Amino acid sequence: MKVEEIVKALDLKIFSGEKGLSNEITNGYSSDLLSDVMGSAEAGCVWITLQTHKNVLAIASLKELAAIILVKGYKPEDDMAAQSNEENIPVLGTDKQAFEISAELFNLIKK
Amino acid sequence: MHFEYNIISGDFSNAGSASSQIKKVLKQLNVETVTIKRIVVALYEAEVNVVAHSFGGTIFVDINTEEILLRLKDTGPGIPDIKLAMQEGFSTASPQVREMGFGAGMGLANIKKNADKLEIKSEVGVGTEVTIMVKLNE
């Protein structure tokens, strides 16, 4: 499944990193602790978080994650969005909270 | 091959840039993906520790056909109790750093898990030297 498909299916906003919309998704990871994601997320994961700063992109790039979904209406800080465009890792958004969007993404991926 | 990177205290916007550059070098050297992943996790955590906790420092990277050696040397303040610092969940990070999602006390554990050798030498008032070795042909 590609990032653009979950954007449509889950009605996500696209903040930045449009060039990465064709990235392939393998799984998801929900966490707001950076070291947790660094230690445990797999390549190709969609990262669900409320962290909105540039370090999120540094980790997403190092771990080769597919995309980031910001929850509860959070928006990326300017340097996070800029880094997302540079790395081609989309930053997406939803008004839903992490539990709900994680469940929806889980059902979508596991189908 | 030898590389050096300066780390500025509190400069979170550049945290991870040394890890990113080393990752590129290792890819060019055709190091196995699994091994690159381990090195990247260990180096990133060590790099962030210097940004978050030290007065600044330098990363020295040496790569040969057998192994990669990462040495992170900072100018203080030093770790009073290394055993305590190694405990998962223990952190001295500031509330601001924790709010960013750092400082969960998982960094050193992540390094230990991914390194073939981890050595920490520290003297309060002088500085800390963290040495990480990862074998390249496993």
Coordinates of C-alpha atoms in Angstrom, one line a residue:
Chain A
M1 CA 0.0 0.0 0.0
K2 CA 1.2 3.5 -0.8
V3 CA 1.1 6.6 1.3
E4 CA -1.3 8.3 -1.2
E5 CA -3.8 5.5 -0.7
I6 CA -4.0 6.0 3.1
V7 CA -4.3 9.7 2.5
K8 CA -7.5 9.1 0.5
A9 CA -8.8 6.3 2.7
L10 CA -8.3 8.0 6.0
D11 CA -9.0 11.6 4.7
L12 CA -5.6 12.9 5.8
K13 CA -4.2 16.4 5.3
I14 CA -1.0 16.7 3.4
F15 CA 1.3 19.3 5.0
S16 CA 4.6 18.6 3.1
G17 CA 6.8 16.0 1.4
E18 CA 4.4 15.4 -1.5
K19 CA 7.1 13.7 -3.5
G20 CA 7.0 10.9 -1.0
L21 CA 3.4 10.1 -1.5
S22 CA 4.3 7.0 -3.6
N23 CA 6.4 5.6 -0.6
E24 CA 5.4 2.0 0.2
I25 CA 4.0 1.3 3.6
T26 CA 4.7 -1.9 5.5
N27 CA 3.4 -1.2 8.9
G28 CA 2.6 1.5 11.5
Y29 CA 4.2 2.8 14.8
S30 CA 2.5 5.0 17.3
S31 CA 4.7 6.8 19.8
D32 CA 5.8 10.2 21.1
L33 CA 9.1 9.1 22.5
L34 CA 11.8 9.6 20.0
S35 CA 14.2 6.9 21.4
D36 CA 11.3 4.4 21.3
V37 CA 10.8 5.0 17.6
M38 CA 14.5 5.0 17.0
G39 CA 14.9 1.6 18.8
S40 CA 11.8 -0.2 17.6
A41 CA 10.1 1.2 14.4
E42 CA 10.8 -0.7 11.2
A43 CA 11.6 0.8 7.8
G44 CA 8.4 1.5 5.8
C45 CA 6.4 2.3 8.9
V46 CA 3.9 5.2 9.1
W47 CA 4.8 7.0 12.4
I48 CA 1.7 8.4 14.3
T49 CA 2.7 11.1 16.8
L50 CA 2.0 14.5 18.2
Q51 CA 5.6 15.7 18.0
T52 CA 5.9 18.5 15.5
H53 CA 9.6 19.4 15.4
K54 CA 12.5 18.8 13.0
N55 CA 14.0 15.9 15.0
V56 CA 11.0 13.8 14.0
L57 CA 12.2 14.0 10.4
A58 CA 15.8 13.2 11.3
I59 CA 14.6 10.0 12.9
A60 CA 12.1 9.2 10.1
S61 CA 14.9 9.7 7.6
L62 CA 17.5 7.6 9.5
K63 CA 14.9 4.8 10.0
E64 CA 13.6 5.1 6.4
L65 CA 10.0 5.5 7.5
A66 CA 7.3 6.0 4.9
A67 CA 5.3 8.9 6.3
I68 CA 4.4 10.7 9.5
I69 CA 0.8 11.4 10.7
L70 CA 0.3 14.2 13.2
V71 CA -2.7 13.7 15.4
K72 CA -5.3 16.0 17.0
G73 CA -4.9 18.8 14.5
Y74 CA -1.2 19.4 15.2
K75 CA 0.7 21.1 12.4
P76 CA 4.4 20.7 11.7
E77 CA 6.8 23.5 12.6
D78 CA 8.3 25.2 9.5
D79 CA 11.7 23.5 9.7
M80 CA 10.0 20.1 10.1
A81 CA 8.0 20.7 6.9
A82 CA 11.1 21.9 5.1
Q83 CA 13.0 18.8 6.1
S84 CA 10.1 16.7 5.0
N85 CA 10.3 18.2 1.5
E86 CA 14.0 17.6 1.4
E87 CA 13.7 14.0 2.5
N88 CA 10.6 13.2 0.5
I89 CA 8.9 11.8 3.7
P90 CA 5.3 13.2 3.8
V91 CA 4.0 14.9 6.9
L92 CA 0.2 14.2 7.1
G93 CA -2.4 15.3 9.5
T94 CA -5.7 14.3 11.1
D95 CA -8.0 15.8 13.8
K96 CA -8.4 12.4 15.3
Q97 CA -6.4 11.3 18.4
A98 CA -3.7 8.6 18.2
F99 CA -5.8 5.7 19.3
E100 CA -8.5 6.2 16.7
I101 CA -6.2 6.9 13.7
S102 CA -3.9 4.0 14.7
A103 CA -6.9 1.6 14.7
E104 CA -8.1 2.9 11.3
L105 CA -4.6 2.6 9.8
F106 CA -4.2 -0.9 11.4
N107 CA -7.4 -2.1 9.8
L108 CA -6.5 -0.6 6.4
I109 CA -3.0 -2.2 6.3
K110 CA -4.1 -5.6 7.7
K111 CA -6.9 -6.0 5.1
Chain B
M1 CA 38.5 6.2 6.7
H2 CA 38.3 8.8 9.4
F3 CA 35.7 11.4 9.9
E4 CA 35.1 14.1 12.6
Y5 CA 32.0 16.0 13.5
N6 CA 31.6 18.9 16.0
I7 CA 28.5 18.8 18.2
I8 CA 27.2 22.0 19.7
S9 CA 25.4 21.8 23.1
G10 CA 21.7 22.3 22.8
D11 CA 21.7 22.4 19.0
F12 CA 18.8 20.0 18.5
S13 CA 18.0 21.2 15.0
N14 CA 21.3 19.6 13.7
A15 CA 21.1 16.5 15.9
G16 CA 21.4 13.4 13.7
S17 CA 23.3 15.1 10.9
A18 CA 26.5 13.1 11.7
S19 CA 24.5 9.9 11.8
S20 CA 22.9 10.8 8.5
Q21 CA 26.3 11.4 6.9
I22 CA 27.8 8.2 8.3
K23 CA 24.8 6.3 7.0
K24 CA 25.5 7.5 3.5
V25 CA 29.2 6.5 3.7
L26 CA 28.2 3.0 4.9
K27 CA 25.7 2.6 2.1
Q28 CA 28.4 3.6 -0.4
L29 CA 30.7 1.0 1.2
N30 CA 28.0 -1.6 0.7
V31 CA 27.8 -2.5 4.3
E32 CA 24.8 -4.8 5.0
T33 CA 21.5 -3.0 5.7
V34 CA 21.0 -4.7 9.0
T35 CA 24.4 -3.6 10.2
I36 CA 23.9 0.0 9.0
K37 CA 20.6 0.1 10.9
R38 CA 22.3 -0.9 14.1
I39 CA 25.1 1.7 13.7
V40 CA 22.6 4.4 12.9
V41 CA 20.6 3.8 16.0
A42 CA 23.6 3.7 18.3
L43 CA 25.3 6.8 16.8
Y44 CA 22.1 8.8 16.7
E45 CA 21.4 8.1 20.4
A46 CA 25.0 8.9 21.3
E47 CA 24.9 12.1 19.3
V48 CA 21.7 13.3 20.9
N49 CA 23.2 12.6 24.3
V50 CA 26.0 15.0 23.6
V51 CA 23.6 17.6 22.3
A52 CA 21.2 17.2 25.3
H53 CA 23.6 16.7 28.2
S54 CA 27.1 18.0 27.5
F55 CA 28.8 21.3 27.0
G56 CA 29.6 20.2 23.4
G57 CA 32.0 17.7 21.9
T58 CA 33.4 15.9 18.9
I59 CA 32.5 12.6 17.2
F60 CA 35.5 10.7 15.8
V61 CA 34.6 7.9 13.4
D62 CA 37.0 5.3 12.1
I63 CA 36.0 2.7 9.6
N64 CA 38.1 -0.2 8.4
T65 CA 37.1 -3.5 6.7
E66 CA 36.5 -5.2 10.0
E67 CA 34.6 -2.6 12.1
I68 CA 33.4 0.9 12.7
L69 CA 34.6 2.7 15.8
L70 CA 32.6 5.7 17.1
R71 CA 34.2 7.8 19.7
L72 CA 32.2 10.7 21.2
K73 CA 34.2 13.0 23.4
D74 CA 32.6 15.9 25.3
T75 CA 34.0 18.6 27.5
G76 CA 31.7 18.0 30.5
P77 CA 30.0 18.1 32.9
G78 CA 30.6 14.4 33.2
I79 CA 28.5 11.5 34.5
P80 CA 28.6 11.0 38.3
D81 CA 27.2 7.5 38.3
I82 CA 27.5 5.6 35.1
K83 CA 25.7 2.5 36.4
L84 CA 22.7 4.7 37.3
A85 CA 22.8 6.4 33.9
M86 CA 22.8 3.0 32.1
Q87 CA 19.5 2.0 33.9
E88 CA 16.6 2.1 31.5
G89 CA 14.2 4.9 32.3
F90 CA 16.7 6.9 34.2
S91 CA 17.3 10.4 32.8
T92 CA 18.5 13.8 33.9
A93 CA 17.0 15.5 30.9
S94 CA 15.3 18.9 31.4
P95 CA 11.5 19.2 31.1
Q96 CA 12.0 21.1 27.8
V97 CA 14.0 18.2 26.3
R98 CA 11.5 15.7 27.6
E99 CA 8.6 17.6 26.0
M100 CA 10.3 17.1 22.6
G101 CA 10.1 13.3 23.2
F102 CA 13.7 13.0 24.2
G103 CA 15.0 12.1 27.7
A104 CA 13.0 8.9 28.2
G105 CA 16.0 7.1 29.6
M106 CA 16.2 4.8 26.6
G107 CA 19.2 6.1 24.8
L108 CA 22.0 4.2 26.4
A109 CA 20.0 1.0 26.4
N110 CA 19.4 1.5 22.6
I111 CA 23.2 2.0 22.1
K112 CA 24.0 -1.1 24.2
K113 CA 21.5 -3.2 22.3
N114 CA 23.0 -2.3 18.9
A115 CA 26.7 -2.1 19.6
D116 CA 29.2 -5.0 19.7
K117 CA 31.1 -3.1 22.3
L118 CA 30.2 0.0 24.4
E119 CA 32.6 1.7 26.8
I120 CA 31.8 4.8 28.8
K121 CA 34.5 6.7 30.6
S122 CA 33.6 9.8 32.5
E123 CA 35.0 12.2 35.0
V124 CA 32.9 14.9 36.7
G125 CA 34.2 18.3 35.8
V126 CA 36.3 17.0 32.9
G127 CA 34.0 15.1 30.4
T128 CA 32.7 11.9 29.0
E129 CA 34.1 9.6 26.3
V130 CA 31.7 7.1 24.8
T131 CA 33.3 4.4 22.5
I132 CA 31.0 2.3 20.4
M133 CA 32.2 -0.5 18.2
V134 CA 30.2 -2.4 15.6
K135 CA 31.6 -5.3 13.5
L136 CA 31.0 -4.9 9.8
N137 CA 31.1 -8.5 8.7
E138 CA 28.6 -10.3 10.9

